[in-house]
Amino acid sequence: MVQSSEDQAAKTEEPTERKVQEAFKKGNLMFVKDVYSVCIMTAWTVSVIFIIPDIVKGILNYMCGLLTHAGNLSFSCGPGVSVGTLFLKVLLYMTPLFIFIIASIILANFLHHFKFYFSFNSVKLDFSKISIASGLSKILSKKNLLDFVANLIKLLLLIVVFTVSVFKFWNTIINYSLLPLHVIMQNIFSQLHFFFILSSVVVGCVACFSYFYSRKIYFNKLKMTRQEIKRELRETEGDHEIKKRIRYRVVQRWQSQLANAVPKADVIVTNPEHFAVALSYNSEVANVPKVTAKGKDMMALRMKYIAKKNNVPIVPNKQLAQGLYKEVAVQGAIPPKYYTIVAEILSFVISMKNSK
């Protein structure tokens, strides 16, 4: 228990998105009962105000119609016919209420998790979790203590709301025996409206506090150590040192290739700033010149630097440099459409060497 507390104390970093998603997949979801309570209470409040009055009115009208025409009812098919018809009629009137309550429960789940999520890990049997010590620790946990306090506060507040509602309408309640039925029903619904609206406000306030406090406890449990953050970064993005060494080796290989290819080239054709292509021609090996090296931007500058250092001719030709860079691979022969211009450049270079 002490070691667990020390481990939790070492977890000072906020959980990453990956850690939260892994917790979701394992079925470790944040569950706040008060969120469902306030949604269901709100649903009942809306029902009492907008749906139930019409249902009661429809049922009463139907019952009054049955009683008014009771003498004309036919019982030729047995007394069960009227009872079945009455039951179906009442069920028909109650259908909108059932649909609304079911939709409210689904909406409560959506608002609670901000998305529909189900994990089989949360319902999978795990015998390692069956422990008296762990069971006692869960019973005495902060979350259960919070739920108990929240439920106690809700109960006390609802008792207060009920008492206030009774005292507010007490004079009307004691005079119900003197009032017509329709007036009594209107007063009852007015009292229910007051009670449910005030109860929804009270439960909503408790749910807000419970939700944010439970959220804080939930994410505190998911907090990570700095070592866990570093390990996750290595797993998701790769080791920075390994990437650095790979980049260094690529640069070294590239510089080595340029250092070997450029000094042996017959000419360097440039953009003149952004592209550079090294051309070499050996009539004993191939019938056409080939590209021995090419580069863009920094590589092009490096090629020109090596060429100047080794007295390799540099000829600026924008179209030829861009064309060879884009169309010809290293150690590839130049296309026939460039034969003429390349031959002219090589002839110019050879004449320059002979003149020296």
CSV table of C-alpha atoms in Angstrom, one decimal, residues 90-263:
chain,number,residue,atom,x,y,z
A,90,VAL,CA,-53.7,3.3,-22.2
A,91,LEU,CA,-50.6,1.7,-23.6
A,92,LEU,CA,-51.0,3.8,-26.8
A,93,TYR,CA,-51.3,7.0,-24.7
A,94,MET,CA,-48.2,6.0,-22.7
A,95,THR,CA,-46.0,5.2,-25.8
A,96,PRO,CA,-44.6,8.8,-26.2
A,97,LEU,CA,-43.5,8.8,-22.5
A,98,PHE,CA,-41.7,5.4,-22.9
A,99,ILE,CA,-40.0,6.6,-26.1
A,100,PHE,CA,-38.9,9.9,-24.4
A,101,ILE,CA,-37.5,8.1,-21.3
A,102,ILE,CA,-35.5,5.6,-23.4
A,103,ALA,CA,-34.2,8.4,-25.6
A,104,SER,CA,-33.2,10.3,-22.4
A,105,ILE,CA,-31.3,7.3,-21.1
A,106,ILE,CA,-29.3,7.0,-24.4
A,107,LEU,CA,-28.7,10.8,-24.4
A,108,ALA,CA,-27.5,10.6,-20.7
A,109,ASN,CA,-24.9,7.9,-21.8
A,110,PHE,CA,-23.8,10.1,-24.7
A,111,LEU,CA,-23.4,13.2,-22.6
A,112,HIS,CA,-21.6,11.3,-19.9
A,113,HIS,CA,-18.8,9.8,-22.1
A,114,PHE,CA,-19.1,12.4,-24.9
A,115,LYS,CA,-19.2,9.4,-27.3
A,116,PHE,CA,-20.7,5.9,-27.3
A,117,TYR,CA,-18.0,3.5,-26.1
A,118,PHE,CA,-18.2,-0.2,-25.0
A,119,SER,CA,-15.3,-2.4,-24.0
A,120,PHE,CA,-15.5,-6.1,-23.5
A,121,ASN,CA,-12.6,-5.8,-21.0
A,122,SER,CA,-14.9,-4.0,-18.6
A,123,VAL,CA,-17.2,-7.1,-18.4
A,124,LYS,CA,-14.5,-9.8,-18.8
A,125,LEU,CA,-14.1,-12.1,-15.7
A,126,ASP,CA,-10.7,-11.4,-14.1
A,127,PHE,CA,-10.0,-13.6,-11.0
A,128,SER,CA,-7.0,-11.4,-10.1
A,129,LYS,CA,-9.4,-8.7,-9.2
A,130,ILE,CA,-11.2,-10.9,-6.7
A,131,SER,CA,-9.4,-9.9,-3.5
A,132,ILE,CA,-10.7,-9.0,-0.1
A,133,ALA,CA,-8.1,-6.3,0.4
A,134,SER,CA,-8.7,-4.7,-3.0
A,135,GLY,CA,-12.5,-4.9,-2.3
A,136,LEU,CA,-12.1,-3.1,1.0
A,137,SER,CA,-9.9,-0.5,-0.6
A,138,LYS,CA,-12.5,0.2,-3.3
A,139,ILE,CA,-15.2,0.4,-0.7
A,140,LEU,CA,-13.1,3.0,1.3
A,141,SER,CA,-11.9,4.8,-1.9
A,142,LYS,CA,-12.4,8.5,-2.5
A,143,LYS,CA,-14.8,7.8,-5.3
A,144,ASN,CA,-17.2,5.7,-3.2
A,145,LEU,CA,-16.9,8.2,-0.3
A,146,LEU,CA,-17.8,11.0,-2.8
A,147,ASP,CA,-20.8,9.0,-4.1
A,148,PHE,CA,-22.0,8.4,-0.5
A,149,VAL,CA,-21.7,12.1,0.4
A,150,ALA,CA,-23.3,13.2,-2.9
A,151,ASN,CA,-26.3,10.8,-2.4
A,152,LEU,CA,-26.7,12.0,1.2
A,153,ILE,CA,-26.7,15.6,0.1
A,154,LYS,CA,-29.2,14.9,-2.7
A,155,LEU,CA,-31.5,13.0,-0.3
A,156,LEU,CA,-31.4,15.9,2.3
A,157,LEU,CA,-31.9,18.5,-0.4
A,158,LEU,CA,-34.8,16.6,-2.0
A,159,ILE,CA,-36.4,16.3,1.4
A,160,VAL,CA,-36.1,20.1,1.8
A,161,VAL,CA,-37.5,20.6,-1.7
A,162,PHE,CA,-40.5,18.3,-0.9
A,163,THR,CA,-41.1,20.1,2.4
A,164,VAL,CA,-41.0,23.5,0.7
A,165,SER,CA,-43.4,22.3,-2.0
A,166,VAL,CA,-45.9,21.0,0.5
A,167,PHE,CA,-45.8,24.2,2.6
A,168,LYS,CA,-46.1,26.3,-0.5
A,169,PHE,CA,-49.3,24.6,-1.7
A,170,TRP,CA,-50.6,23.5,1.8
A,171,ASN,CA,-53.7,25.8,1.7
A,172,THR,CA,-54.7,24.4,-1.7
A,173,ILE,CA,-54.0,20.8,-0.6
A,174,ILE,CA,-56.3,20.9,2.4
A,175,ASN,CA,-59.1,22.3,0.3
A,176,TYR,CA,-59.1,19.6,-2.4
A,177,SER,CA,-62.3,18.1,-1.1
A,178,LEU,CA,-64.1,21.3,-1.9
A,179,LEU,CA,-62.8,21.7,-5.5
A,180,PRO,CA,-63.9,20.1,-8.9
A,181,LEU,CA,-61.9,17.3,-10.3
A,182,HIS,CA,-60.4,19.4,-13.2
A,183,VAL,CA,-59.3,22.1,-10.8
A,184,ILE,CA,-57.7,19.5,-8.5
A,185,MET,CA,-55.8,18.0,-11.5
A,186,GLN,CA,-54.5,21.5,-12.5
A,187,ASN,CA,-53.3,22.1,-9.0
A,188,ILE,CA,-51.6,18.8,-8.7
A,189,PHE,CA,-49.7,19.4,-12.0
A,190,SER,CA,-48.7,22.9,-10.8
A,191,GLN,CA,-47.3,21.4,-7.6
A,192,LEU,CA,-45.5,18.7,-9.6
A,193,HIS,CA,-44.0,21.3,-12.0
A,194,PHE,CA,-42.7,23.2,-9.0
A,195,PHE,CA,-41.3,20.1,-7.3
A,196,PHE,CA,-39.6,18.6,-10.4
A,197,ILE,CA,-38.1,21.9,-11.6
A,198,LEU,CA,-36.6,22.7,-8.2
A,199,SER,CA,-35.4,19.1,-7.8
A,200,SER,CA,-33.7,19.2,-11.2
A,201,VAL,CA,-31.9,22.3,-10.3
A,202,VAL,CA,-30.7,20.8,-7.0
A,203,VAL,CA,-29.7,17.5,-8.5
A,204,GLY,CA,-27.9,19.4,-11.4
A,205,CYS,CA,-25.8,21.4,-8.9
A,206,VAL,CA,-24.8,18.3,-7.0
A,207,ALA,CA,-24.0,16.5,-10.3
A,208,CYS,CA,-21.8,19.4,-11.6
A,209,PHE,CA,-19.7,19.2,-8.4
A,210,SER,CA,-19.6,15.4,-8.5
A,211,TYR,CA,-18.7,15.3,-12.1
A,212,PHE,CA,-15.7,17.7,-12.0
A,213,TYR,CA,-14.4,16.2,-8.8
A,214,SER,CA,-14.7,12.7,-10.2
A,215,ARG,CA,-13.0,13.8,-13.4
A,216,LYS,CA,-10.1,15.2,-11.4
A,217,ILE,CA,-9.7,11.9,-9.4
A,218,TYR,CA,-10.0,9.9,-12.7
A,219,PHE,CA,-7.2,11.8,-14.5
A,220,ASN,CA,-5.1,11.9,-11.3
A,221,LYS,CA,-5.1,8.1,-11.4
A,222,LEU,CA,-4.0,8.2,-15.1
A,223,LYS,CA,-1.1,10.6,-14.4
A,224,MET,CA,2.3,9.4,-15.7
A,225,THR,CA,5.9,9.7,-14.6
A,226,ARG,CA,8.4,11.5,-16.7
A,227,GLN,CA,10.0,8.2,-17.6
A,228,GLU,CA,6.7,6.9,-18.9
A,229,ILE,CA,6.3,10.0,-21.0
A,230,LYS,CA,9.8,9.5,-22.5
A,231,ARG,CA,9.1,5.8,-23.1
A,232,GLU,CA,5.8,6.6,-24.9
A,233,LEU,CA,7.5,9.2,-27.0
A,234,ARG,CA,10.1,6.6,-28.0
A,235,GLU,CA,7.4,4.1,-28.9
A,236,THR,CA,5.3,6.6,-30.9
A,237,GLU,CA,7.9,8.8,-32.5
A,238,GLY,CA,11.0,6.7,-32.4
A,239,ASP,CA,14.3,7.2,-30.6
A,240,HIS,CA,15.6,10.7,-31.3
A,241,GLU,CA,19.2,9.5,-31.0
A,242,ILE,CA,18.7,6.7,-33.5
A,243,LYS,CA,17.1,9.1,-36.0
A,244,LYS,CA,20.0,11.5,-35.4
A,245,ARG,CA,22.6,8.8,-36.1
A,246,ILE,CA,20.7,7.7,-39.2
A,247,ARG,CA,20.6,11.3,-40.6
A,248,TYR,CA,24.3,11.6,-39.8
A,249,ARG,CA,25.1,8.4,-41.7
A,250,VAL,CA,23.0,9.5,-44.7
A,251,VAL,CA,24.9,12.8,-44.8
A,252,GLN,CA,28.2,11.1,-44.5
A,253,ARG,CA,27.3,8.7,-47.3
A,254,TRP,CA,26.1,11.5,-49.5
A,255,GLN,CA,29.3,13.6,-48.9
A,256,SER,CA,31.4,10.5,-49.7
A,257,GLN,CA,29.6,9.9,-52.9
A,258,LEU,CA,30.0,13.5,-54.0
A,259,ALA,CA,33.7,13.5,-53.0
A,260,ASN,CA,34.3,10.5,-55.2
A,261,ALA,CA,32.0,11.4,-58.2
A,262,VAL,CA,32.4,15.1,-58.7
A,263,PRO,CA,36.3,15.1,-59.1
